[in-house]
PDB file of C-alpha atoms in Angstrom:
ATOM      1  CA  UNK A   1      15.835 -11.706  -1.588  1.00  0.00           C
ATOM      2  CA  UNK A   2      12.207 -13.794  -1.526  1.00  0.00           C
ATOM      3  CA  UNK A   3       8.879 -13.092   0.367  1.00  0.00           C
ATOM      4  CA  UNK A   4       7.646 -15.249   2.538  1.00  0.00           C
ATOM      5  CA  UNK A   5       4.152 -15.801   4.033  1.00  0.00           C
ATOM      6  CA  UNK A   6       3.492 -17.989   7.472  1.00  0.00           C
ATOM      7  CA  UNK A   7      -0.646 -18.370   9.090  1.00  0.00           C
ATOM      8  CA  UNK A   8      -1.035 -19.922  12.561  1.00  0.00           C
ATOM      9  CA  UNK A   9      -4.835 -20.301  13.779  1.00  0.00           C
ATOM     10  CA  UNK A  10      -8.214 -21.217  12.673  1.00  0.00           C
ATOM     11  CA  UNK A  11      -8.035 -23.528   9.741  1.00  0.00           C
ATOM     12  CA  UNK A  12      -8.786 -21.736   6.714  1.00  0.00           C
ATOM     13  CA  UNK A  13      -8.149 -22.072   2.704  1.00  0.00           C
ATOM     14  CA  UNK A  14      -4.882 -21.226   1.459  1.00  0.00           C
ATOM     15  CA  UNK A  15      -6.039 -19.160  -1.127  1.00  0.00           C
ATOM     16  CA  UNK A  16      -7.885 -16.288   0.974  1.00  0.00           C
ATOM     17  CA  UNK A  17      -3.986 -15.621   1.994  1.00  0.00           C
ATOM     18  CA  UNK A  18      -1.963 -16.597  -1.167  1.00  0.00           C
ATOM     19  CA  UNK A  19      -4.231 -15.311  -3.543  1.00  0.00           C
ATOM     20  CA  UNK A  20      -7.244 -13.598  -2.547  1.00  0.00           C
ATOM     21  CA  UNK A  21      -5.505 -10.208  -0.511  1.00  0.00           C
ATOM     22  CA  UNK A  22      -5.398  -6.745  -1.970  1.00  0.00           C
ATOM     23  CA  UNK A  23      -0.973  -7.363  -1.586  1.00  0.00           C
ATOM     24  CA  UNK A  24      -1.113 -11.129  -2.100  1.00  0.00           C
ATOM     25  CA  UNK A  25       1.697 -13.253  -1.595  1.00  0.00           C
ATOM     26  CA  UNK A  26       1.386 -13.522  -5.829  1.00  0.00           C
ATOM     27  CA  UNK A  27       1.302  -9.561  -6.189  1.00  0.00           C
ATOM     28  CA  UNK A  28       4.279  -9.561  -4.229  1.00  0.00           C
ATOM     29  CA  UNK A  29       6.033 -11.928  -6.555  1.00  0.00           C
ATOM     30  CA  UNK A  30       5.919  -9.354  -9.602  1.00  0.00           C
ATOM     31  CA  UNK A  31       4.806  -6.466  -7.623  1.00  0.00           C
ATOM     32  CA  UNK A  32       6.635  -6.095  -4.182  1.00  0.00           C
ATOM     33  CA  UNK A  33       7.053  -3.008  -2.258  1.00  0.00           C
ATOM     34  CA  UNK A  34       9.293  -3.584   0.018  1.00  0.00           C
ATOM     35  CA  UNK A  35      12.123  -5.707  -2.300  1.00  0.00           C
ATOM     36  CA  UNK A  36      15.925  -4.855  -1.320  1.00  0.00           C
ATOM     37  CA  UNK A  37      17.677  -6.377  -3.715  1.00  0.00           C
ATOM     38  CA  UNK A  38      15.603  -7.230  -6.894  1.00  0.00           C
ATOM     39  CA  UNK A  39      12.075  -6.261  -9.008  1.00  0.00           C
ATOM     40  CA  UNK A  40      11.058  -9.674  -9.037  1.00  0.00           C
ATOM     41  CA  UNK A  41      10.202 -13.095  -7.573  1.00  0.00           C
ATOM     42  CA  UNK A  42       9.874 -15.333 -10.485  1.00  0.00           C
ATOM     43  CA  UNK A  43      12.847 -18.392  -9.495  1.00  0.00           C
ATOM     44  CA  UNK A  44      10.415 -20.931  -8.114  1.00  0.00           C
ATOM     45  CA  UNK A  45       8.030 -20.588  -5.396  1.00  0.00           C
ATOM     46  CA  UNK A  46       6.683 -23.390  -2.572  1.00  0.00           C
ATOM     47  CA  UNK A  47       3.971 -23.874   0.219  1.00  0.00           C
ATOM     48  CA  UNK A  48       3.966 -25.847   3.088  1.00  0.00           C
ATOM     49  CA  UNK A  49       1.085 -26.854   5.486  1.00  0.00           C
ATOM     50  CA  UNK A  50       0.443 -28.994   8.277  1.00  0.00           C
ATOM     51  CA  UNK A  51      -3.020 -31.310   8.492  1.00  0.00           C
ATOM     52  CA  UNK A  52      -5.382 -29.293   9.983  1.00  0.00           C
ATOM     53  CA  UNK A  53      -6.808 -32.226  12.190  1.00  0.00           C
ATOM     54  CA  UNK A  54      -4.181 -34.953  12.453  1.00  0.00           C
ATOM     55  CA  UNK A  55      -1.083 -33.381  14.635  1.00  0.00           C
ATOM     56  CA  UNK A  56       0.959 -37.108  13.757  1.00  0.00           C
ATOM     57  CA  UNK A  57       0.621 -36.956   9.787  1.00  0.00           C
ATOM     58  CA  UNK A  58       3.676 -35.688   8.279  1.00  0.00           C
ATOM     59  CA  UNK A  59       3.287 -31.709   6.794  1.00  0.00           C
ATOM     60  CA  UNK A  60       2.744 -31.149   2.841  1.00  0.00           C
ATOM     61  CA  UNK A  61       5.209 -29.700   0.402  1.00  0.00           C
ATOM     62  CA  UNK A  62       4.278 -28.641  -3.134  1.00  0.00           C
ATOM     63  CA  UNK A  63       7.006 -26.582  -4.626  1.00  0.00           C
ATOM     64  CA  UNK A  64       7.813 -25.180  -8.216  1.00  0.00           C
ATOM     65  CA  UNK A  65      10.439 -23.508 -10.087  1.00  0.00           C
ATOM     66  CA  UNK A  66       7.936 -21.771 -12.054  1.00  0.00           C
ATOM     67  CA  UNK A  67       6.916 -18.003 -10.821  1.00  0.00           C
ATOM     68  CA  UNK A  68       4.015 -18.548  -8.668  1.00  0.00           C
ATOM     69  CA  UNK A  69       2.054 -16.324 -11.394  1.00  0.00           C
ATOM     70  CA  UNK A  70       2.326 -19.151 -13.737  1.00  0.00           C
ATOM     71  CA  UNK A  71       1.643 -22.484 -12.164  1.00  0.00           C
ATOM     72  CA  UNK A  72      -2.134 -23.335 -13.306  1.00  0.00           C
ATOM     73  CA  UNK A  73      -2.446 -25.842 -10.623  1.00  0.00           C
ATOM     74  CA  UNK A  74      -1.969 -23.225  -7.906  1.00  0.00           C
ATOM     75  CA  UNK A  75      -5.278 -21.865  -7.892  1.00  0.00           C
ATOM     76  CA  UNK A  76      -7.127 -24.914  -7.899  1.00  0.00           C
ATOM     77  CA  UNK A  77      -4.612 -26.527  -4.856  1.00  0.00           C
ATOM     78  CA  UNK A  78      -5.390 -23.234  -2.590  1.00  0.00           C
ATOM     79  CA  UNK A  79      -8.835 -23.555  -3.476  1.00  0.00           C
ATOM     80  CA  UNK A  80      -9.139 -26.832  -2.368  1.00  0.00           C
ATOM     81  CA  UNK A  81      -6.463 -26.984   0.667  1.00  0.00           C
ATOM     82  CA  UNK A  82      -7.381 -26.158   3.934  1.00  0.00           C
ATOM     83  CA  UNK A  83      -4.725 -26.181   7.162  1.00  0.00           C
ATOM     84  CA  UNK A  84      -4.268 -24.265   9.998  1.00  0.00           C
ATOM     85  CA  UNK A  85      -0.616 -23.936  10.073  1.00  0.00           C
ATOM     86  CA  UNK A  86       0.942 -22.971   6.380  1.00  0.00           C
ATOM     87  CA  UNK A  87       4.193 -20.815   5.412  1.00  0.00           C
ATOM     88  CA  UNK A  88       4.777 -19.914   1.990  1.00  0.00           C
ATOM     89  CA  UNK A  89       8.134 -18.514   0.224  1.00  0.00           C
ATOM     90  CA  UNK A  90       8.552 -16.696  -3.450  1.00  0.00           C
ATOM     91  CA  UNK A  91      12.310 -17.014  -4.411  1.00  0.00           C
ATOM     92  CA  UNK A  92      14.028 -14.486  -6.218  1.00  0.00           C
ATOM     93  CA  UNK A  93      17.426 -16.816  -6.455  1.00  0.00           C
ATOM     94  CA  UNK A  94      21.259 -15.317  -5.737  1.00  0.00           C
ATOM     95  CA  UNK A  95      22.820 -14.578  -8.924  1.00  0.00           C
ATOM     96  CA  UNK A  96      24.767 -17.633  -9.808  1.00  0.00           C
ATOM     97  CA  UNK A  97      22.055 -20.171  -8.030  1.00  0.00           C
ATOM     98  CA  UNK A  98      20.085 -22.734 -10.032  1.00  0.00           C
ATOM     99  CA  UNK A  99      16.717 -22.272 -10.569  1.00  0.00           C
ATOM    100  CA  UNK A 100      16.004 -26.168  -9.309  1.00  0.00           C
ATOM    101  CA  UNK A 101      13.590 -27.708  -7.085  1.00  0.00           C
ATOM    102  CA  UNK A 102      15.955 -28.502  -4.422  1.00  0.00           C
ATOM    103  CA  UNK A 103      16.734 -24.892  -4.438  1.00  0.00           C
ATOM    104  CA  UNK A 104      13.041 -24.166  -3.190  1.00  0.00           C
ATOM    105  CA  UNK A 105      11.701 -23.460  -0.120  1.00  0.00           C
ATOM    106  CA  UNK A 106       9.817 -24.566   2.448  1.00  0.00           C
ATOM    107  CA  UNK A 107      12.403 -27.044   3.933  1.00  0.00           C
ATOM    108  CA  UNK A 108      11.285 -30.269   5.634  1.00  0.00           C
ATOM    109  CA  UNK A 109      12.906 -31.921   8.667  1.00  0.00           C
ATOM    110  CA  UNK A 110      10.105 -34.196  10.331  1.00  0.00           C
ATOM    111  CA  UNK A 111       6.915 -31.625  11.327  1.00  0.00           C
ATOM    112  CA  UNK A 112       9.040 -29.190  11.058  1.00  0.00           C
ATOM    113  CA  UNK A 113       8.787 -26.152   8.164  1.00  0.00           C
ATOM    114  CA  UNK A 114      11.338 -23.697   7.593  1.00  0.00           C
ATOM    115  CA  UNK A 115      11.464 -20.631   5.165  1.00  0.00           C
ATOM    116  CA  UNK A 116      14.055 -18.010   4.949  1.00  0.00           C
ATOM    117  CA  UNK A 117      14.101 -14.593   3.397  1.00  0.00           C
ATOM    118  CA  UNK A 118      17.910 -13.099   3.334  1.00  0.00           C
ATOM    119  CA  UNK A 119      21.047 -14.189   2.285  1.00  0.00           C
ATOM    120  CA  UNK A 120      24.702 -14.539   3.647  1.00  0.00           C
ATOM    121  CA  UNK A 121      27.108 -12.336   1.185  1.00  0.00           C
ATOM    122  CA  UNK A 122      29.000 -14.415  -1.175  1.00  0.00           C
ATOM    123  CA  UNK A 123      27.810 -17.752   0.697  1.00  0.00           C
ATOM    124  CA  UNK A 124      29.864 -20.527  -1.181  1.00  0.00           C
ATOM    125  CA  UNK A 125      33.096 -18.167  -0.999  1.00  0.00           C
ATOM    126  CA  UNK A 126      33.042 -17.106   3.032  1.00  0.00           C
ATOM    127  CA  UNK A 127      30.488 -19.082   5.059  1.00  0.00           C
ATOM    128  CA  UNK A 128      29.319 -22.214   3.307  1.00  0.00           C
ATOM    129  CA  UNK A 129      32.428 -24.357   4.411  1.00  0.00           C
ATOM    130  CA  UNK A 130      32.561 -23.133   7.972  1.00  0.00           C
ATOM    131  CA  UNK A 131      28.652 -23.826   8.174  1.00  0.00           C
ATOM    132  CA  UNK A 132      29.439 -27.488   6.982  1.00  0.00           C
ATOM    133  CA  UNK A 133      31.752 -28.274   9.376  1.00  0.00           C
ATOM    134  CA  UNK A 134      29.448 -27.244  12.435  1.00  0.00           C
ATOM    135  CA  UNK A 135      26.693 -30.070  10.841  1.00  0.00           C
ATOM    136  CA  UNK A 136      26.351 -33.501  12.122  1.00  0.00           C
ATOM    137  CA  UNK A 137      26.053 -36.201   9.761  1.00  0.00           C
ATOM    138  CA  UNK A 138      21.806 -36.430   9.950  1.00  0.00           C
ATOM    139  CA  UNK A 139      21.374 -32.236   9.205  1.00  0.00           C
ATOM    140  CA  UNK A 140      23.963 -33.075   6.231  1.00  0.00           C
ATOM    141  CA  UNK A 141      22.530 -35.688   4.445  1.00  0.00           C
ATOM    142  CA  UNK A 142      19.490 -34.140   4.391  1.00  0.00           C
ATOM    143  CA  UNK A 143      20.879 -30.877   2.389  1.00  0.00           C
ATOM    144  CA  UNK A 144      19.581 -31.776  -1.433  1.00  0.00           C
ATOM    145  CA  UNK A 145      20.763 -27.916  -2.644  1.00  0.00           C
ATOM    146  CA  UNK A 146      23.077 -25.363  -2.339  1.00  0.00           C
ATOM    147  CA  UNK A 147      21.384 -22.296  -1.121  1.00  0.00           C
ATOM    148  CA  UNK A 148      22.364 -20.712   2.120  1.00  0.00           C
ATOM    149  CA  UNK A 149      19.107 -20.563   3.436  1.00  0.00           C
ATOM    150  CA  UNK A 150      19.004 -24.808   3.272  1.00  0.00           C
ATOM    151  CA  UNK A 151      21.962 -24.604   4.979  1.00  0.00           C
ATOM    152  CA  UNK A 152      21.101 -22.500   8.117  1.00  0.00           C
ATOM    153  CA  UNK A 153      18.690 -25.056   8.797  1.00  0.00           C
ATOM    154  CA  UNK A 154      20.880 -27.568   9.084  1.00  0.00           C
ATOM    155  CA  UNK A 155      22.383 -26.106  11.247  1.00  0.00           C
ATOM    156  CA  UNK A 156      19.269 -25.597  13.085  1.00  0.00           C
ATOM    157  CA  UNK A 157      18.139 -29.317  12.569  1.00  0.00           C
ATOM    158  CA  UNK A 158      21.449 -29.971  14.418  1.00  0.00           C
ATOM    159  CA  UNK A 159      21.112 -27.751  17.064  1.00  0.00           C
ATOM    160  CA  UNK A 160      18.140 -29.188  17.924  1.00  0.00           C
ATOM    161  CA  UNK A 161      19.489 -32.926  17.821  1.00  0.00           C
ATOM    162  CA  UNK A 162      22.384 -32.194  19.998  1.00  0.00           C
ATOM    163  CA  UNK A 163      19.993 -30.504  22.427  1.00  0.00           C
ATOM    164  CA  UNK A 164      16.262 -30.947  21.951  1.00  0.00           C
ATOM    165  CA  UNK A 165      15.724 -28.445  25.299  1.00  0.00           C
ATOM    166  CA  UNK A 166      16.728 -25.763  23.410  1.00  0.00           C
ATOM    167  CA  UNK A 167      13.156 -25.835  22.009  1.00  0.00           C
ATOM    168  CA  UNK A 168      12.224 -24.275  18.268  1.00  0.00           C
ATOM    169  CA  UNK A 169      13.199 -20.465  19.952  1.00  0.00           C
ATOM    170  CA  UNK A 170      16.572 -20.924  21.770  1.00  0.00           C
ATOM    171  CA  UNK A 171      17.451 -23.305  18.191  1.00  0.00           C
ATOM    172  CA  UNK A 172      16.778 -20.576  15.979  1.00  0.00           C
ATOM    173  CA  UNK A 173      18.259 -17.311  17.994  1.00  0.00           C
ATOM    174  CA  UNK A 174      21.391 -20.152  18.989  1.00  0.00           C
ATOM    175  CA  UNK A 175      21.742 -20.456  14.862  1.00  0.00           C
ATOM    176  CA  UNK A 176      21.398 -16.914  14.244  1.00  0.00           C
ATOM    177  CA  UNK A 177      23.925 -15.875  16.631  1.00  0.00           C
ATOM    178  CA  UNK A 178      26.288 -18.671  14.977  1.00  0.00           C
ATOM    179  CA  UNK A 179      26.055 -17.293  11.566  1.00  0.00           C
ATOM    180  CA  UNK A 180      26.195 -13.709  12.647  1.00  0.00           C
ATOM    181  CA  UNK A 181      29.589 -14.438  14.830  1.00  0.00           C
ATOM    182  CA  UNK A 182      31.328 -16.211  11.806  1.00  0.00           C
ATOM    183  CA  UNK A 183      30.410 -13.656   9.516  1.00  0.00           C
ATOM    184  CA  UNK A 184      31.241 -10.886  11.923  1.00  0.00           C
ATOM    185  CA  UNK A 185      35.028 -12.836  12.397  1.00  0.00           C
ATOM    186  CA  UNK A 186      35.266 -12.569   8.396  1.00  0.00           C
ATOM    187  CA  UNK A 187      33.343  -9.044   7.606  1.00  0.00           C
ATOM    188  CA  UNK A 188      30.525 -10.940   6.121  1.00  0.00           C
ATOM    189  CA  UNK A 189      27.120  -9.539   5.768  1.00  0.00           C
ATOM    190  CA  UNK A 190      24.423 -12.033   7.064  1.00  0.00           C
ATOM    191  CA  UNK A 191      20.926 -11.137   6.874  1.00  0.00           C
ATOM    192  CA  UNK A 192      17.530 -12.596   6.766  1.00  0.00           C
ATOM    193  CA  UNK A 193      13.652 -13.212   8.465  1.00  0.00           C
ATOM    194  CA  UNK A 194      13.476 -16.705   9.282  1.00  0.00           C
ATOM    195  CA  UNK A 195      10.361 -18.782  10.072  1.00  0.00           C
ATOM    196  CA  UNK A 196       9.972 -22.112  11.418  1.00  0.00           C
ATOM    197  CA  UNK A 197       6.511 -23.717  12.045  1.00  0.00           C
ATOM    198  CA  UNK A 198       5.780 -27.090  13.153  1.00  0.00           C
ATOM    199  CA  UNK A 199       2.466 -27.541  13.188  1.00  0.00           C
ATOM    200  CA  UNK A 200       1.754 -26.279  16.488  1.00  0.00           C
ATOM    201  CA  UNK A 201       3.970 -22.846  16.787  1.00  0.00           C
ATOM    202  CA  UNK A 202       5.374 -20.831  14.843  1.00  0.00           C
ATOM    203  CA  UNK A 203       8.892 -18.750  15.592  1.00  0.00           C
ATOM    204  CA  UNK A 204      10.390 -16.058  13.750  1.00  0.00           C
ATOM    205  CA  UNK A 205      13.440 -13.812  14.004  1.00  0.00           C
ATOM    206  CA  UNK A 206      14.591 -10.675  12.031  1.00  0.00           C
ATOM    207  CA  UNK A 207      18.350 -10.104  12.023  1.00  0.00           C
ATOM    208  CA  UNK A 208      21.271  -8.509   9.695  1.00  0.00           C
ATOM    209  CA  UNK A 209      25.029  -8.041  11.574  1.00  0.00           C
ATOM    210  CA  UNK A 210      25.365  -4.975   9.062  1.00  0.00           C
ATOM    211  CA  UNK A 211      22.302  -2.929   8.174  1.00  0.00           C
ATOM    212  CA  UNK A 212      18.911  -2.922   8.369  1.00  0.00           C
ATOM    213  CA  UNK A 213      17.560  -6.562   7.785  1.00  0.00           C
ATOM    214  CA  UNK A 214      14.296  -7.125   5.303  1.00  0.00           C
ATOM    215  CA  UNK A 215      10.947  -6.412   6.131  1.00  0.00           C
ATOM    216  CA  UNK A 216       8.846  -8.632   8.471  1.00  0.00           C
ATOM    217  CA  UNK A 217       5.710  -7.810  10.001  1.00  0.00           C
ATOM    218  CA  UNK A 218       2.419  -9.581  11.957  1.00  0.00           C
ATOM    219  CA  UNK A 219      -0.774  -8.966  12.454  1.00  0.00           C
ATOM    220  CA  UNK A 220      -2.963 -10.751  15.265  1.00  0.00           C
ATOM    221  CA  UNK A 221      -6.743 -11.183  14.465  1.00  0.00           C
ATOM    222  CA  UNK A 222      -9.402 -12.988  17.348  1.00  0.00           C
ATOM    223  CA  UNK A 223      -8.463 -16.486  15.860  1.00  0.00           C
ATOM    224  CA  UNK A 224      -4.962 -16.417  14.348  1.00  0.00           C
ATOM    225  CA  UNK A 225      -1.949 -14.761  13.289  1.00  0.00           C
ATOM    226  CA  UNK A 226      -0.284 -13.926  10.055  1.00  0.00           C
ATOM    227  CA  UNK A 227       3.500 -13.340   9.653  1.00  0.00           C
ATOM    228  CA  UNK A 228       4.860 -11.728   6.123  1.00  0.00           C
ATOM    229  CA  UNK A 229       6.968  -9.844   4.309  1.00  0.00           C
ATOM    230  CA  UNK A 230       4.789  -7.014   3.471  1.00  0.00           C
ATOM    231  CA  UNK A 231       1.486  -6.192   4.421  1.00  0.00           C
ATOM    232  CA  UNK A 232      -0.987  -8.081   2.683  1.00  0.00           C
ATOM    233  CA  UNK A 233      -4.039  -5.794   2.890  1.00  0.00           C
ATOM    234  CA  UNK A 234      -4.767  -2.482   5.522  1.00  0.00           C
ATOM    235  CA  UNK A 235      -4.786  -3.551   8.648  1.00  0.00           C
ATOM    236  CA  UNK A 236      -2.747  -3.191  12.372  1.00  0.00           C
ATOM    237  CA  UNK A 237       0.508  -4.753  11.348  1.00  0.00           C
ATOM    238  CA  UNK A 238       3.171  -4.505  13.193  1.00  0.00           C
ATOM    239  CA  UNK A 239       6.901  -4.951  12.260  1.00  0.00           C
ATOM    240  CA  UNK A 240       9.009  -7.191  14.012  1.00  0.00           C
ATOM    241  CA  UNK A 241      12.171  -5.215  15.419  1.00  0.00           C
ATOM    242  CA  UNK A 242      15.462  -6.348  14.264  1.00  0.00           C
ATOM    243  CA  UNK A 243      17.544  -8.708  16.417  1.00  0.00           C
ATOM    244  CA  UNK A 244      14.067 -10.062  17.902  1.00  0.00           C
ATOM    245  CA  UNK A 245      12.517 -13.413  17.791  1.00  0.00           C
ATOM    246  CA  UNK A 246       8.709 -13.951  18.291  1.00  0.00           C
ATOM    247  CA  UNK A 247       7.201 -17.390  19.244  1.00  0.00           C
ATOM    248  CA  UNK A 248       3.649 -17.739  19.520  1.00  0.00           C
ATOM    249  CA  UNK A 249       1.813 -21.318  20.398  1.00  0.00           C
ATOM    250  CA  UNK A 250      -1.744 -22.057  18.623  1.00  0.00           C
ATOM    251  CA  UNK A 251      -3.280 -23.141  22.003  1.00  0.00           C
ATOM    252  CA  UNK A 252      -2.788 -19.278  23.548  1.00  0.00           C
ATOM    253  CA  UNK A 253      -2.539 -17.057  20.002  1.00  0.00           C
ATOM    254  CA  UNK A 254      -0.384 -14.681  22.215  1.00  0.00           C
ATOM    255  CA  UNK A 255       3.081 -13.305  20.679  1.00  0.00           C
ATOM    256  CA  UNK A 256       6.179 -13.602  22.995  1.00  0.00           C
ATOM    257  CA  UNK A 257       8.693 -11.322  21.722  1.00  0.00           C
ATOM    258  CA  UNK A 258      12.218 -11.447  22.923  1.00  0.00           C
ATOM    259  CA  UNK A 259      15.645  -9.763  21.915  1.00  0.00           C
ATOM    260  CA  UNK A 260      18.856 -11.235  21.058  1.00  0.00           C
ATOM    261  CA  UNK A 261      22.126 -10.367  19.872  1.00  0.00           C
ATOM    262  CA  UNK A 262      25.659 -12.674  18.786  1.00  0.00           C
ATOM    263  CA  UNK A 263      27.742 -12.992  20.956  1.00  0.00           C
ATOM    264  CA  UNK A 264      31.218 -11.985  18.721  1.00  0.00           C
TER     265      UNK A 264
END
C-alpha cells in the first residue's frame, strides 16, 4: 500500500501541499492513518508536475528510492517548483519488490501522469502474465519495472492507443473492469485508487472486487481541487465511493462523478 497526493487548479508551490499541511503527504509517509497493509512508507517516493504555463512542454519527474523524510533536496525542489497540475506517490513496496527507481511512481506516457495506490494479490503468480498478453508492443516497451501498478498502465496506455475516443475516463474504468474480470475468473483480489492527470484533467477511480478498497478522498476549494489518500488538514473532504470514477477538467473545476462496475 502507498499514499498518493494529486492538485488540479491555481498554480501554486509544491511544498504548501507536500510539506507544509498539518497531515502532509511526508507525515503520511511515517505517520499514516489510514494504512491497510503496513506502518510505513519509506521504499522510494516521486512527484510529478506539469508546466504551469506551457501546455506543449513535456511534464517533470523527480523520483527517489529514499523515504521522502530523507531526501535533502526535497525541500528546496518544493520550495522552488511551482505547477498547477502535480500528483505525488509514497511507496511502501510489496514484499518481495525491489526498492529501485523503476519501481517508483509517477509513471510517464507523453503528458500523461499516472499514480496508483493498491495492489493485485500475488501479481507475478496470477495476473502479471495475463496483463502482458493484453499489451501492444508500444505500452510494453515502455514497462522499465515490475510492479503491478506500472503494469495497469500499460494497459491503460494501450487502451487508449487502440481507441483514443475512449478519452482518459472510459480508459481508466475500461482497465479497471479488465483487471477486476481476470481476477474475479481466478479468485484474485485486485484493489487500488488510481489517478491519472495530464496536465489539463485529472481522473480518478476507487475500486477492490473483494473488500473495501483504500482510502481516497477530495476536497474542492474556489480555485482548485485536491485528491489524496487521507485528509491533509480539517476541512470538507469528501470520500470518493468505491466502484466510482471522478473526472474533473481545470477550465470548469467541477467534479463529474460516475459509477462503474466489471462486467464478469
Amino acid at each position: 500500500m502507498c499514499r498518493l497526493l494529486a492538485y488540479l487548479g491555481a498554480p501554486i508551490l509544491l511544498e504548501d501541499l507536500i510539506f507544509k499541511p498539518e497531515h502532509s503527504l511526508v507525515v503520511q509517509s511515517y505517520q499514516p492513518k489510514e494504512l491497510e497493509v503496513a506502518l510505513l512508507n519509506a521504499d522510494g517516493f516521486g512527484l510529478g508536475w506539469h508546466h504551469p504555463d506551457d501546455t506543449t512542454a513535456d511534464p517533470f519527474i523527480y523520483r527517489n528510492v529514499l523515504p521522502i523524510w530523507n531526501d535533502a533536496n526535497l525541500p528546496h525542489l518544493c520550495r522552488y517548483v511551482r505547477s498547477r497540475s502535480f500528483v505525488s506517490n509514497i511507496r511502501s513496496a510489496t514484499p518481495g519488490l525491489p526498492i529501485d527507481i523503476s519501481n517508483c511512481q509517477p509513471f510517464r506516457h507523453g503528458q500523461l501522469l499516472f499514480v496508483h495506490n493498491g495492489w493485485i494479490e500475488s501479481f507475478r503468480q496470477t495476473l502479471y502474465r495475463p496483463i502482458r498478453d493484453l499489451i501492444g508492443d508500444t505500452a510494453y516497451q515502455n514497462i522499465y519495472g515490475l510492479t503491478d501498478s506500472e503494469h495497469i498502465f500499460a494497459l491503460i496506455v494501450h487502451l487508449l492507443d487502440l481507441d483514443p475516443q475512449l478519452g482518459l475516463r472510459g480508459a481508466l474504468e475500461k482497465a479497471v473492469a479488465t483487471i477486476e474480470s481476470l481476477g474475479n475468473k481466478d479468485q484474485v483480489r485486485v484493489s487500488g485508487v488510481i489517478v491519472l492527470s495530464d496536465g489539463e484533467n485529472l481522473v480518478a477511480s476507487r475500486f477492490d472486487n473483494q473488500a473495501k478498497a483504500p482510502s481516497f478522498y477530495f476536497l474542492m476549494q474556489s480555485d482548485s481541487i485536491i485528491l489524496a489518500s487521507e485528509p491533509l488538514f480539517d476541512a470538507a473532504w469528501e470520500p470518493l465511493a468505491q466502484s466510482h470514477s471522478l473526472t474533473v477538467s481545470a477550465s470548469t473545476l467541477k467534479p463529474n462523478i460516475h459509477g462503474f462496475s466489471c462486467v464478469s
